[in-house]
Amino acid sequence: ETASALRLYTEGFRTVEDIYNILQISKTRRKLPGVNIPPPKAKIMAAYYEKLTNLFWVSENYLFHAFAWYKYYSLCKEFNRGMSAEMKRMQASAVLLAALCIPSTNSEKGGRGATKPLGRDAIQSTVEDDIAKEKMARMATLLGFHTTEPSREAILAEIRSRNIMEDVPDYLR
């Protein structure tokens, strides 16, 4: 939250990595015999993903903004038994709209209309693309998204497969 307010996005992303590491250590320790450490409460994890929706929005990382909304909605729906129908509609709408805000990439469009760089520029472009993909896959892992290639199409497919559209108002479908 503080990283978002101060626009310290790199610090926010480091915090995500730190929290992931803490969760992994906790998970490993829970497997040890004689150790009774409870998993993080769903309410805490929901609050975490809710904060991430803001961090990713202000840092203009719309892909992970949508994934954070998706995780927040999923946790709230699964563990908040008293969740009102109106709240479900609002959160499902936020998930859908966040996913639709993700800009399409050339590879998702089939590469049409994109000019390919030649020579050294092509190599540089390929290296940059590989680094970007690696960073995206790493962030997806840190946030608990079960995909190695996070994309607009992946989140939209997840929305369809998890029947989130059932909670979205008709005027947004």
CSV table of C-alpha atoms in Angstrom, one decimal:
chain,number,residue,atom,x,y,z
A,1,GLU,CA,0.0,0.0,0.0
A,2,THR,CA,2.8,2.4,0.9
A,3,ALA,CA,4.8,1.5,-2.2
A,4,SER,CA,1.7,2.4,-4.3
A,5,ALA,CA,1.1,5.7,-2.6
A,6,LEU,CA,4.8,6.7,-2.9
A,7,ARG,CA,5.0,5.3,-6.4
A,8,LEU,CA,7.9,3.0,-5.4
A,9,TYR,CA,6.8,0.2,-7.7
A,10,THR,CA,10.1,-1.6,-7.6
A,11,GLU,CA,9.9,-1.7,-3.8
A,12,GLY,CA,6.3,-3.1,-4.1
A,13,PHE,CA,7.5,-5.9,-6.4
A,14,ARG,CA,10.3,-6.7,-4.0
A,15,THR,CA,7.7,-6.9,-1.2
A,16,VAL,CA,5.7,-9.4,-3.3
A,17,GLU,CA,8.9,-11.5,-3.7
A,18,ASP,CA,9.5,-11.3,0.1
A,19,ILE,CA,6.0,-12.4,0.9
A,20,TYR,CA,6.2,-15.3,-1.5
A,21,ASN,CA,9.4,-16.4,0.1
A,22,ILE,CA,7.8,-16.2,3.6
A,23,LEU,CA,4.9,-18.3,2.4
A,24,GLN,CA,7.2,-20.9,0.9
A,25,ILE,CA,9.2,-21.2,4.1
A,26,SER,CA,5.9,-21.5,6.1
A,27,LYS,CA,4.7,-24.2,3.6
A,28,THR,CA,7.9,-26.1,4.0
A,29,ARG,CA,7.8,-26.0,7.8
A,30,ARG,CA,4.2,-27.2,7.9
A,31,LYS,CA,5.3,-30.4,6.2
A,32,LEU,CA,7.8,-31.1,9.0
A,33,PRO,CA,6.7,-33.7,11.6
A,34,GLY,CA,5.7,-32.2,14.9
A,35,VAL,CA,5.4,-28.7,13.6
A,36,ASN,CA,1.9,-27.2,13.8
A,37,ILE,CA,1.9,-24.0,11.8
A,38,PRO,CA,-1.4,-23.0,10.3
A,39,PRO,CA,-1.6,-21.8,6.7
A,40,PRO,CA,-2.2,-18.1,6.2
A,41,LYS,CA,-5.9,-17.2,6.7
A,42,ALA,CA,-7.9,-16.6,3.6
A,43,LYS,CA,-8.9,-13.2,4.9
A,44,ILE,CA,-5.3,-12.2,5.1
A,45,MET,CA,-4.5,-13.5,1.6
A,46,ALA,CA,-7.6,-11.7,0.3
A,47,ALA,CA,-6.4,-8.4,1.8
A,48,TYR,CA,-3.0,-9.0,0.2
A,49,TYR,CA,-4.5,-9.5,-3.3
A,50,GLU,CA,-6.7,-6.5,-2.8
A,51,LYS,CA,-3.6,-4.4,-2.0
A,52,LEU,CA,-2.0,-5.8,-5.1
A,53,THR,CA,-4.9,-4.7,-7.3
A,54,ASN,CA,-4.0,-1.1,-6.4
A,55,LEU,CA,-0.2,-1.6,-6.8
A,56,PHE,CA,-0.6,-3.1,-10.2
A,57,TRP,CA,-3.1,-0.5,-11.3
A,58,VAL,CA,-1.0,2.5,-10.4
A,59,SER,CA,2.1,0.9,-11.9
A,60,GLU,CA,0.1,0.3,-15.1
A,61,ASN,CA,0.7,-3.4,-15.0
A,62,TYR,CA,-2.7,-4.3,-16.2
A,63,LEU,CA,-2.1,-8.0,-16.7
A,64,PHE,CA,-1.2,-8.6,-13.1
A,65,HIS,CA,-3.9,-6.1,-12.0
A,66,ALA,CA,-6.4,-8.5,-13.6
A,67,PHE,CA,-4.8,-11.6,-12.1
A,68,ALA,CA,-4.8,-9.9,-8.6
A,69,TRP,CA,-8.5,-9.1,-9.0
A,70,TYR,CA,-9.1,-12.7,-10.1
A,71,LYS,CA,-7.4,-14.1,-7.0
A,72,TYR,CA,-9.1,-11.6,-4.7
A,73,TYR,CA,-12.5,-12.5,-6.1
A,74,SER,CA,-11.8,-16.2,-5.9
A,75,LEU,CA,-10.7,-16.0,-2.2
A,76,CYS,CA,-13.7,-13.8,-1.2
A,77,LYS,CA,-16.2,-16.1,-3.0
A,78,GLU,CA,-14.7,-19.3,-1.6
A,79,PHE,CA,-14.2,-18.2,2.0
A,80,ASN,CA,-16.6,-15.4,2.6
A,81,ARG,CA,-19.9,-17.3,3.1
A,82,GLY,CA,-21.8,-14.1,3.9
A,83,MET,CA,-20.8,-12.4,0.7
A,84,SER,CA,-23.8,-10.6,-0.8
A,85,ALA,CA,-25.0,-11.1,-4.4
A,86,GLU,CA,-24.3,-7.4,-5.0
A,87,MET,CA,-20.7,-7.8,-3.8
A,88,LYS,CA,-20.2,-10.9,-6.0
A,89,ARG,CA,-21.5,-8.9,-9.0
A,90,MET,CA,-19.2,-6.0,-8.3
A,91,GLN,CA,-16.1,-8.1,-7.8
A,92,ALA,CA,-16.9,-10.4,-10.9
A,93,SER,CA,-17.4,-7.2,-12.9
A,94,ALA,CA,-14.1,-5.9,-11.7
A,95,VAL,CA,-12.3,-9.1,-12.7
A,96,LEU,CA,-13.8,-9.0,-16.2
A,97,LEU,CA,-13.2,-5.3,-16.8
A,98,ALA,CA,-9.6,-5.6,-15.5
A,99,ALA,CA,-9.0,-8.4,-17.9
A,100,LEU,CA,-10.5,-6.4,-20.8
A,101,CYS,CA,-8.2,-3.5,-19.9
A,102,ILE,CA,-5.1,-5.6,-20.7
A,103,PRO,CA,-3.7,-4.5,-24.0
A,104,SER,CA,-3.5,-7.2,-26.7
A,105,THR,CA,0.0,-8.2,-27.7
A,106,ASN,CA,1.1,-8.8,-31.3
A,107,SER,CA,1.5,-12.5,-30.6
A,108,GLU,CA,-2.1,-12.7,-29.4
A,109,LYS,CA,-3.3,-10.9,-32.6
A,110,GLY,CA,-1.3,-13.4,-34.7
A,111,GLY,CA,1.4,-10.8,-35.3
A,112,ARG,CA,-0.6,-9.1,-38.0
A,113,GLY,CA,0.5,-5.6,-38.9
A,114,ALA,CA,3.7,-5.8,-36.9
A,115,THR,CA,7.0,-5.2,-38.8
A,116,LYS,CA,9.8,-7.5,-37.8
A,117,PRO,CA,13.1,-5.9,-37.0
A,118,LEU,CA,16.1,-7.0,-39.1
A,119,GLY,CA,19.7,-7.9,-38.2
A,120,ARG,CA,21.1,-6.7,-34.8
A,121,ASP,CA,17.8,-5.1,-33.9
A,122,ALA,CA,16.1,-8.5,-34.3
A,123,ILE,CA,18.5,-10.1,-31.9
A,124,GLN,CA,18.1,-7.3,-29.4
A,125,SER,CA,14.4,-7.5,-29.7
A,126,THR,CA,14.4,-11.3,-29.2
A,127,VAL,CA,16.6,-10.9,-26.1
A,128,GLU,CA,14.3,-8.2,-24.7
A,129,ASP,CA,11.3,-10.3,-25.4
A,130,ASP,CA,12.8,-13.3,-23.6
A,131,ILE,CA,13.7,-11.2,-20.6
A,132,ALA,CA,10.2,-9.8,-20.5
A,133,LYS,CA,8.7,-13.3,-20.7
A,134,GLU,CA,11.0,-14.5,-17.9
A,135,LYS,CA,10.0,-11.6,-15.7
A,136,MET,CA,6.3,-12.2,-16.4
A,137,ALA,CA,6.6,-15.9,-15.6
A,138,ARG,CA,8.5,-15.1,-12.4
A,139,MET,CA,5.8,-12.6,-11.3
A,140,ALA,CA,3.1,-15.1,-12.1
A,141,THR,CA,4.8,-17.7,-9.9
A,142,LEU,CA,5.3,-15.2,-7.1
A,143,LEU,CA,1.6,-14.4,-7.2
A,144,GLY,CA,0.4,-18.0,-7.3
A,145,PHE,CA,-0.9,-18.0,-10.8
A,146,HIS,CA,-0.6,-21.4,-12.4
A,147,THR,CA,0.7,-20.4,-15.8
A,148,THR,CA,4.1,-20.0,-17.2
A,149,GLU,CA,2.9,-17.6,-19.9
A,150,PRO,CA,0.5,-15.1,-18.3
A,151,SER,CA,-1.5,-13.2,-20.9
A,152,ARG,CA,-4.8,-11.5,-21.6
A,153,GLU,CA,-6.1,-14.7,-23.3
A,154,ALA,CA,-5.0,-16.8,-20.3
A,155,ILE,CA,-7.0,-14.7,-17.8
A,156,LEU,CA,-10.0,-14.5,-20.1
A,157,ALA,CA,-9.9,-18.3,-20.5
A,158,GLU,CA,-9.7,-18.7,-16.7
A,159,ILE,CA,-12.7,-16.4,-16.3
A,160,ARG,CA,-14.7,-18.5,-18.7
A,161,SER,CA,-13.6,-21.8,-17.2
A,162,ARG,CA,-14.4,-20.8,-13.6
A,163,ASN,CA,-17.9,-19.5,-14.6
A,164,ILE,CA,-17.2,-16.0,-13.3
A,165,MET,CA,-19.4,-14.7,-16.0
A,166,GLU,CA,-22.4,-16.1,-14.1
A,167,ASP,CA,-21.9,-13.4,-11.5
A,168,VAL,CA,-21.3,-10.6,-14.0
A,169,PRO,CA,-24.4,-8.4,-14.8
A,170,ASP,CA,-26.0,-8.9,-18.2
A,171,TYR,CA,-25.1,-5.4,-19.4
A,172,LEU,CA,-21.3,-6.4,-19.2
A,173,ARG,CA,-21.5,-9.7,-20.9
